[in-house]
């Protein structure tokens, strides 16, 4: 493979990683936080043999899951007051809770908002934060990175500007400026935290690699700089940071890492609960999709194919989250094929064989757990072997970043018009309202959360570089990035505050693990807990559209089609 193509592969992977932060969907790598170049791993075992269900007539017609499940136990649990007992005549009246805005998206959202304490200095809705009290006695240095007057937070920034040189500009604004702006507000307008200021430090890492060193080596060097040289108490990233360096931070150096991409569950367990993400745990992302399809009955009588890459960690995730779940529900996977990546991010080895098997088996449902560069190749191979629009129905999730405009749009961009037509109508199960600002005729689907507005107004008023962004195609990714950075810094500040005036590192980590309900962009129900490492608490249904019906100036788009429902 040429150096240019390797750079393009790396660019596309980073493209996928940063999209999670940008508001058009949680487009993280979904790739279990693995290195950009990897050795093949063993394939998951296919489901037990049996008779494939006979395809139903018209089985190639697009089907949209429309589950209406019973309460799952994952609904927000906060209470507005003691519930009344009917029939006593003197039952207490529940105290009304003012959530601070008119919530039109339903009880799920209203009840969740009641669980957020808006009196907390780092949880108001009308402003970013309120002035914190001074401690009763002067703060003391308590631990590495915690001094008398400061607590060190390191922002690891992937240098996305490198992508512009090879034609992959990523329009997410200036994340370093965003982190600086919100840190400035905390330190200067809100009196810091218990007498200390956040000492925000920046560590930068290449998006592409170079200088004779691979990208994973460079990321591990960034880990060493952040932890050993800068003494980070917390490391935060919104621009894509994965692979063994994630465990370098959280496991090897016992440092809390807050990221935007999902990681496999064993990463979280190995790191002793010191990795938290704005996206679901990788396995949960595909389980949410699979369970939704099963509940909706759209797989009944269908002939199913599942394909995945051999990127380390991903075969295990697909096995546990798709194949095993289907098997337990009584479904057979007619074609279960692993696509070889041969040590790169371009997974093409065996694509032709996988498609041939799909045609032989009469597959009419495809679950493609492939990455940003590999999915266009796979869909293009389907086209070249004669599979036409309407022959199959695709279903996808945000595992490997396929839920948002930026990444899913690579199917027609790199696969061509025929690939776009074949992939058109793909149903995606994810936790973010991709494209919500385009659905102007539906006030619920197009709801603009006051939190997003507050975050972007705060940034515009405090950006060291005088930057601001608008919620329009072309600038919406930067607008969403602002909301994500806004959320990350508030979570960090809240954990430091909740840990008390003279915390140790472990005190702060314990406080973070017990944050409970948290503000995220779109004000979606989200929470962290001691064993809950991914924030989202809800999922929705999206559809991929080619061409984009609401904006002819963009090649394709993803749009929310169903209301949110609790995960579970």
XYZ file of C-alpha atoms in Angstrom:
568
model
C 0.000 0.000 0.000
C 1.371 3.433 -0.910
C 2.208 6.047 1.720
C -0.493 8.286 0.256
C -3.149 5.601 0.582
C -2.033 4.823 4.127
C -2.440 8.483 4.987
C -5.899 8.510 3.438
C -6.840 5.428 5.478
C -5.630 7.095 8.637
C -7.481 10.257 7.752
C -10.747 8.449 7.299
C -10.362 6.684 10.622
C -9.757 9.959 12.438
C -12.679 11.424 10.482
C -14.850 8.756 12.040
C -13.451 9.253 15.537
C -14.103 12.976 15.800
C -17.631 12.870 14.407
C -18.950 11.623 17.736
C -18.371 15.035 19.224
C -20.027 17.009 16.484
C -23.732 16.778 17.062
C -24.780 15.096 13.832
C -24.618 11.743 15.572
C -22.246 9.878 17.853
C -19.825 9.058 15.108
C -17.002 7.667 17.168
C -14.747 4.991 15.775
C -17.006 2.347 17.243
C -13.958 0.219 16.625
C -13.317 -0.709 20.205
C -10.521 1.833 20.483
C -8.077 -0.143 18.385
C -4.891 0.991 16.633
C -5.262 2.315 13.098
C -3.107 -0.517 11.770
C -3.742 -3.938 13.219
C -3.023 -7.602 12.870
C -5.946 -9.890 12.026
C -7.601 -11.671 14.913
C -9.659 -14.816 14.970
C -13.177 -14.710 13.603
C -16.205 -15.198 15.833
C -17.992 -18.475 15.490
C -21.172 -18.365 13.403
C -24.503 -19.314 14.898
C -25.502 -22.917 15.231
C -26.567 -24.592 12.066
C -30.198 -24.916 11.193
C -32.668 -24.171 8.473
C -32.626 -20.601 7.267
C -36.023 -18.898 7.362
C -37.569 -18.644 3.958
C -37.578 -15.044 2.676
C -41.014 -13.458 2.701
C -42.531 -12.035 -0.428
C -41.486 -8.440 -0.783
C -38.767 -9.096 1.752
C -36.474 -6.622 0.039
C -38.814 -3.752 0.776
C -37.491 -1.280 3.329
C -38.866 -2.022 6.778
C -38.739 0.387 9.680
C -38.682 -0.993 13.214
C -41.373 0.569 15.350
C -40.953 -0.975 18.789
C -43.151 0.170 21.642
C -41.609 -1.697 24.565
C -42.856 -1.854 28.092
C -40.923 0.205 30.656
C -37.463 -1.307 30.878
C -36.283 -0.154 34.249
C -33.801 2.243 32.627
C -36.111 5.210 32.846
C -34.775 8.157 34.871
C -35.298 7.458 38.542
C -35.197 10.921 40.057
C -38.231 11.983 42.095
C -39.841 15.379 42.402
C -41.157 14.585 45.866
C -42.847 11.820 47.841
C -45.542 10.124 45.755
C -49.062 10.419 47.076
C -51.046 7.390 48.226
C -54.508 7.504 46.682
C -57.584 7.155 48.832
C -56.227 8.378 52.173
C -57.688 11.863 51.973
C -54.547 13.474 53.388
C -51.924 12.307 50.936
C -48.900 14.613 50.458
C -48.757 16.659 47.299
C -45.693 16.117 45.123
C -43.613 19.251 44.842
C -43.631 20.703 41.338
C -40.198 20.893 39.772
C -39.416 23.696 37.332
C -36.990 22.253 34.793
C -36.250 25.719 33.414
C -37.717 25.413 29.926
C -40.682 24.018 28.014
C -39.881 20.387 27.211
C -42.044 19.260 24.277
C -40.402 15.884 23.672
C -42.450 13.996 26.238
C -42.408 12.589 29.740
C -39.164 10.651 29.241
C -37.304 13.948 28.836
C -39.287 15.878 31.440
C -38.744 13.259 34.128
C -35.055 13.029 33.310
C -34.608 16.784 33.662
C -36.120 16.569 37.146
C -33.170 14.415 38.196
C -30.681 17.227 37.527
C -29.960 19.567 40.416
C -29.908 22.977 38.744
C -28.796 24.596 42.019
C -25.397 22.890 41.681
C -22.790 25.484 40.634
C -21.881 23.357 37.602
C -25.385 22.401 36.505
C -27.399 25.569 35.841
C -29.195 25.903 32.530
C -29.326 29.683 32.141
C -25.563 30.121 32.514
C -22.488 27.910 32.296
C -21.668 27.937 36.006
C -22.212 29.938 39.167
C -19.603 31.246 41.576
C -18.312 28.525 43.875
C -17.664 29.168 47.570
C -14.217 29.706 49.025
C -13.048 26.851 51.292
C -13.102 27.339 55.049
C -9.317 26.967 55.149
C -6.568 27.406 52.562
C -6.373 24.490 50.103
C -3.511 22.042 50.431
C -1.505 20.052 47.921
C -2.897 16.556 48.296
C -1.720 14.438 45.379
C 0.119 14.379 42.058
C -1.376 17.115 39.912
C -3.362 18.619 42.809
C -1.559 21.684 44.153
C -2.609 24.339 46.659
C -3.928 26.581 43.911
C -4.532 24.326 40.890
C -5.665 20.957 39.535
C -4.136 19.793 36.260
C -6.391 18.737 33.391
C -4.738 17.782 30.098
C -6.505 18.139 26.770
C -5.038 15.747 24.197
C -5.794 17.225 20.798
C -5.439 15.291 17.567
C -4.092 17.680 14.920
C -6.983 17.521 12.487
C -5.500 20.283 10.356
C -3.108 17.660 8.965
C -6.042 16.118 7.141
C -6.582 19.183 4.986
C -3.355 18.490 3.085
C -4.707 15.201 1.752
C -8.216 16.435 0.985
C -10.072 15.506 4.168
C -10.744 18.774 5.952
C -12.820 18.216 9.093
C -15.096 21.186 9.871
C -15.267 20.937 13.664
C -13.949 24.367 14.581
C -11.060 24.835 17.015
C -11.447 22.377 19.932
C -8.392 23.764 21.752
C -9.971 27.206 21.740
C -13.237 25.680 22.998
C -11.567 23.960 25.963
C -9.720 27.165 26.781
C -12.939 29.190 26.647
C -14.879 27.013 29.082
C -11.899 26.676 31.412
C -11.596 30.464 31.399
C -15.245 30.788 32.443
C -14.772 28.317 35.306
C -11.608 30.025 36.566
C -12.469 33.683 36.040
C -16.244 33.937 36.281
C -17.077 31.119 38.691
C -14.255 31.492 41.235
C -12.545 28.274 40.256
C -13.301 25.199 42.360
C -12.784 25.295 46.141
C -10.110 27.952 45.818
C -8.231 26.227 42.990
C -8.048 26.978 39.298
C -8.099 24.357 36.592
C -4.641 24.264 35.057
C -5.565 23.273 31.498
C -2.609 21.990 29.525
C -2.468 20.972 25.891
C -0.777 17.903 24.427
C -1.020 17.472 20.670
C -0.680 14.309 18.612
C -0.526 13.695 14.884
C -3.646 12.638 13.031
C -1.639 10.711 10.449
C 1.640 9.594 11.969
C 4.973 10.212 10.312
C 8.663 10.620 10.993
C 9.132 6.865 10.864
C 6.705 6.194 13.749
C 3.241 4.680 13.525
C 0.188 6.450 14.919
C -0.167 4.151 17.932
C 3.407 4.875 19.016
C 2.775 8.608 18.746
C -0.405 8.321 20.796
C 1.443 6.444 23.516
C 4.040 9.203 23.552
C 1.190 11.674 24.090
C -0.004 9.512 26.980
C 3.441 9.650 28.600
C 3.610 13.420 28.159
C 0.149 13.942 29.643
C 0.676 11.695 32.645
C 4.365 11.599 33.512
C 5.447 15.036 32.263
C 2.261 17.056 32.921
C 0.897 15.115 35.932
C -2.665 15.085 34.595
C -5.396 14.306 37.090
C -7.903 13.993 34.246
C -7.244 13.665 30.504
C -9.937 14.743 28.064
C -10.249 14.336 24.291
C -12.877 15.214 21.689
C -10.932 14.768 18.441
C -10.160 11.050 18.312
C -7.711 9.127 20.507
C -7.744 5.342 20.547
C -5.772 2.137 20.695
C -3.332 1.013 23.375
C -2.766 4.634 24.411
C -6.230 4.620 26.000
C -5.081 1.928 28.402
C -1.742 3.711 28.799
C -3.673 6.600 30.329
C -6.279 4.836 32.407
C -4.631 1.526 33.317
C -0.862 2.025 33.236
C -1.010 5.524 34.750
C -4.256 5.337 36.768
C -5.586 8.546 35.213
C -9.240 9.197 34.448
C -9.855 9.555 30.702
C -13.008 11.244 29.373
C -13.477 10.700 25.650
C -16.119 10.871 22.950
C -15.624 7.407 21.462
C -16.958 4.100 22.699
C -14.482 1.529 23.964
C -14.931 -2.217 24.442
C -16.119 -3.294 27.855
C -12.887 -5.111 28.672
C -11.015 -1.812 28.256
C -13.210 -0.280 30.950
C -12.764 -3.272 33.209
C -9.003 -3.408 32.708
C -8.802 0.327 33.462
C -10.688 -0.203 36.733
C -13.479 2.152 35.697
C -11.294 5.109 34.727
C -12.483 5.425 31.118
C -15.752 7.264 30.501
C -17.288 8.125 27.154
C -19.948 10.381 25.717
C -20.874 7.374 23.536
C -22.107 3.916 24.532
C -19.742 1.090 25.397
C -18.927 -0.564 22.060
C -20.863 -3.776 22.746
C -23.904 -1.806 23.902
C -24.069 0.071 20.608
C -24.626 -3.105 18.577
C -26.806 -4.767 21.220
C -29.143 -1.749 21.128
C -29.489 -2.173 17.368
C -29.966 -5.939 17.449
C -32.532 -5.909 20.244
C -34.500 -3.147 18.545
C -34.725 -5.145 15.319
C -35.757 -8.285 17.191
C -38.467 -6.463 19.152
C -39.813 -4.880 15.967
C -40.027 -8.243 14.208
C -38.368 -6.933 11.061
C -35.990 -9.899 10.917
C -38.741 -12.528 10.943
C -38.565 -14.688 7.859
C -35.464 -12.920 6.597
C -32.152 -14.330 5.439
C -29.512 -12.459 7.416
C -25.886 -11.616 6.684
C -23.437 -10.139 9.206
C -20.014 -8.878 8.105
C -17.286 -7.349 10.251
C -13.564 -6.430 10.107
C -10.755 -8.332 11.799
C -9.642 -5.234 13.708
C -8.665 -6.390 17.236
C -11.606 -6.220 19.616
C -14.235 -5.898 16.916
C -14.829 -9.599 16.157
C -15.546 -10.175 19.856
C -17.905 -7.214 19.963
C -19.831 -8.400 16.883
C -20.007 -11.943 18.236
C -21.404 -10.833 21.601
C -23.567 -7.950 20.430
C -25.050 -9.241 17.174
C -24.517 -12.937 16.454
C -25.062 -14.256 19.993
C -28.064 -11.994 20.551
C -29.668 -13.163 17.297
C -28.935 -16.781 18.138
C -30.495 -16.483 21.595
C -33.634 -15.011 19.988
C -33.916 -17.956 17.598
C -32.536 -16.354 14.439
C -29.968 -17.962 12.161
C -27.256 -15.919 10.496
C -27.051 -17.363 6.984
C -23.799 -15.576 6.136
C -21.308 -14.595 8.868
C -18.112 -13.324 7.271
C -15.021 -11.604 8.620
C -13.339 -9.165 6.237
C -9.559 -8.978 6.455
C -7.858 -5.626 6.986
C -4.313 -6.960 6.519
C -2.851 -4.627 9.109
C -4.472 -1.450 7.803
C -7.785 0.350 8.160
C -8.879 -0.694 4.658
C -10.678 -4.018 5.027
C -11.091 -5.687 1.638
C -9.700 -9.235 1.927
C -12.602 -11.607 1.353
C -15.167 -8.965 0.365
C -15.856 -10.663 -2.962
C -16.331 -14.051 -1.309
C -18.689 -12.596 1.307
C -20.883 -11.048 -1.384
C -20.886 -14.266 -3.429
C -22.100 -16.179 -0.371
C -24.816 -13.587 0.225
C -26.113 -14.054 -3.322
C -25.996 -17.864 -3.040
C -27.969 -17.794 0.235
C -30.528 -15.274 -0.995
C -29.692 -12.755 1.721
C -32.189 -9.914 2.032
C -31.011 -8.320 5.319
C -27.434 -7.099 5.854
C -25.867 -5.937 9.126
C -22.514 -4.426 8.028
C -20.296 -3.686 11.041
C -17.575 -2.134 8.876
C -15.541 1.030 9.237
C -15.652 4.296 7.334
C -13.389 3.186 4.485
C -14.419 -0.457 4.294
C -18.194 -0.045 4.047
C -18.019 1.852 0.705
C -15.822 -0.943 -0.678
C -18.268 -3.587 0.517
C -21.340 -1.840 -0.896
C -19.514 -1.224 -4.183
C -18.701 -4.944 -4.418
C -22.378 -5.716 -3.911
C -23.199 -3.396 -6.822
C -20.548 -4.957 -9.059
C -21.971 -8.437 -8.409
C -25.435 -7.351 -9.461
C -27.251 -6.634 -6.200
C -29.728 -3.860 -6.936
C -31.602 -1.322 -4.814
C -34.498 -3.093 -3.108
C -32.820 -6.510 -3.081
C -31.574 -6.083 0.496
C -32.324 -3.993 3.542
C -29.358 -2.636 5.498
C -29.470 -2.049 9.256
C -26.640 -0.312 11.100
C -25.590 1.304 14.369
C -22.934 3.775 15.412
C -20.461 0.952 15.950
C -17.726 1.981 13.510
C -19.232 5.438 13.208
C -21.965 4.854 10.661
C -24.776 6.856 12.307
C -23.962 10.404 11.234
C -23.722 12.522 8.112
C -19.924 12.793 8.018
C -19.120 9.077 8.007
C -22.160 7.483 6.353
C -21.770 9.989 3.533
C -18.547 8.234 2.521
C -20.605 5.400 0.984
C -21.730 7.513 -2.000
C -18.652 9.761 -1.896
C -16.196 6.877 -2.316
C -18.500 4.132 -3.581
C -20.219 6.233 -6.192
C -23.837 6.926 -7.078
C -24.783 3.254 -7.465
C -23.475 2.485 -3.963
C -25.427 5.427 -2.593
C -28.611 4.176 -4.261
C -28.130 0.653 -2.867
C -27.426 1.937 0.660
C -30.302 4.445 0.511
C -32.955 3.677 3.113
C -30.583 2.056 5.604
C -32.151 2.028 9.065
C -29.743 3.090 11.835
C -30.253 2.685 15.590
C -28.299 5.271 17.585
C -28.473 7.642 20.537
C -28.275 11.050 18.807
C -30.798 13.021 16.702
C -28.673 13.338 13.573
C -29.908 16.033 11.189
C -32.521 17.317 13.648
C -32.101 20.927 12.545
C -33.274 20.049 9.018
C -36.653 18.629 10.108
C -38.275 22.032 10.432
C -41.860 20.812 9.979
C -41.740 18.680 13.157
C -41.210 20.722 16.348
C -40.335 17.609 18.363
C -37.732 16.164 15.993
C -36.269 19.619 15.301
C -36.197 20.653 18.980
C -33.225 22.895 19.745
C -32.194 22.231 23.328
C -31.602 25.296 25.530
C -28.412 23.615 26.721
C -26.950 23.653 23.200
C -27.848 27.332 22.905
C -26.320 28.201 26.283
C -23.091 26.360 25.457
C -22.668 28.069 22.100
C -23.545 31.516 23.453
C -21.038 31.023 26.279
C -18.370 30.018 23.796
C -19.075 32.944 21.474
C -18.774 35.363 24.407
C -15.548 33.857 25.776
C -13.613 32.376 22.871
C -9.996 33.543 23.171
C -9.921 33.761 19.374
C -13.331 35.423 19.035
C -14.910 32.403 17.284
C -18.549 31.323 17.089
C -20.630 28.840 15.094
C -24.122 28.493 13.639
C -26.499 25.538 13.420
C -26.538 25.215 9.634
C -25.177 22.624 7.185
C -21.466 23.239 6.904
C -21.097 24.697 10.410
C -23.274 22.277 12.386
C -20.356 19.961 13.211
C -18.488 22.820 14.879
C -21.684 23.891 16.669
C -22.020 20.347 17.997
C -18.352 20.178 18.995
C -18.882 23.266 21.156
C -21.755 21.539 22.967
C -19.657 18.426 23.546
C -16.636 20.305 24.939
C -19.045 22.361 27.042
C -20.401 19.120 28.542
C -17.016 17.530 29.099
C -15.612 20.492 31.025
C -18.741 20.802 33.173
C -18.564 17.110 34.075
C -14.909 17.489 35.039
C -15.603 20.607 37.111
C -18.581 18.978 38.798
C -16.557 15.917 39.814
C -13.761 18.083 41.223
C -16.304 20.169 43.146
C -18.176 17.126 44.474
C -14.890 15.596 45.703
C -14.579 18.358 48.313
C -12.074 21.093 49.248
C -8.939 18.925 49.540
C -9.468 15.863 47.378
C -7.060 13.160 46.348
C -7.055 11.844 42.803
C -9.111 8.844 43.924
C -11.643 11.172 45.579
C -12.173 12.914 42.236
C -12.447 9.624 40.375
C -15.022 8.355 42.864
C -16.997 11.561 42.470
C -16.931 11.224 38.678
C -18.115 7.630 38.898
C -21.082 8.826 40.938
C -22.132 11.809 38.835
C -25.453 10.197 37.966
C -27.527 12.260 35.532
C -25.405 14.521 33.323
C -26.025 17.282 30.785
C -25.084 16.335 27.233
C -25.852 18.044 23.963
C -29.511 17.948 22.948
C -30.309 17.461 26.675
C -30.780 13.764 26.050
C -31.171 11.468 29.060
C -27.635 10.439 29.996
C -25.808 9.301 33.098
C -22.608 7.861 34.532
C -22.290 5.378 37.363
C -19.682 3.145 39.013
C -20.216 0.516 36.287
C -21.918 2.694 33.668
C -19.149 4.010 31.452
C -21.118 5.279 28.446
C -23.374 8.297 28.956
C -26.407 7.671 26.681
C -29.633 6.341 28.243
C -31.833 6.510 25.130
C -31.835 5.369 21.512
C -33.702 6.433 18.413
C -34.151 5.408 14.805
C -32.530 7.147 11.842
C -32.559 6.656 8.090
C -29.775 7.194 5.557
C -30.964 9.150 2.520
C -29.325 9.471 -0.879
C -29.709 12.034 -2.246
C -30.518 14.290 0.703
C -34.135 15.417 0.168
C -33.929 18.445 2.470
C -30.708 19.923 1.157
C -29.684 19.300 -2.467
C -26.348 20.978 -1.769
C -25.107 17.983 0.240
C -24.580 14.500 -1.181
C -26.479 12.477 1.420
C -27.818 12.831 4.930
C -29.077 10.951 7.970
C -32.355 11.909 9.611
C -34.193 10.899 12.775
C -37.500 9.189 12.036
C -38.781 7.930 15.405
C -38.992 9.285 18.967
C -36.382 8.403 21.542
C -36.960 5.449 23.847
C -35.056 4.184 26.898
C -32.188 1.789 26.350
C -33.019 -1.682 27.534
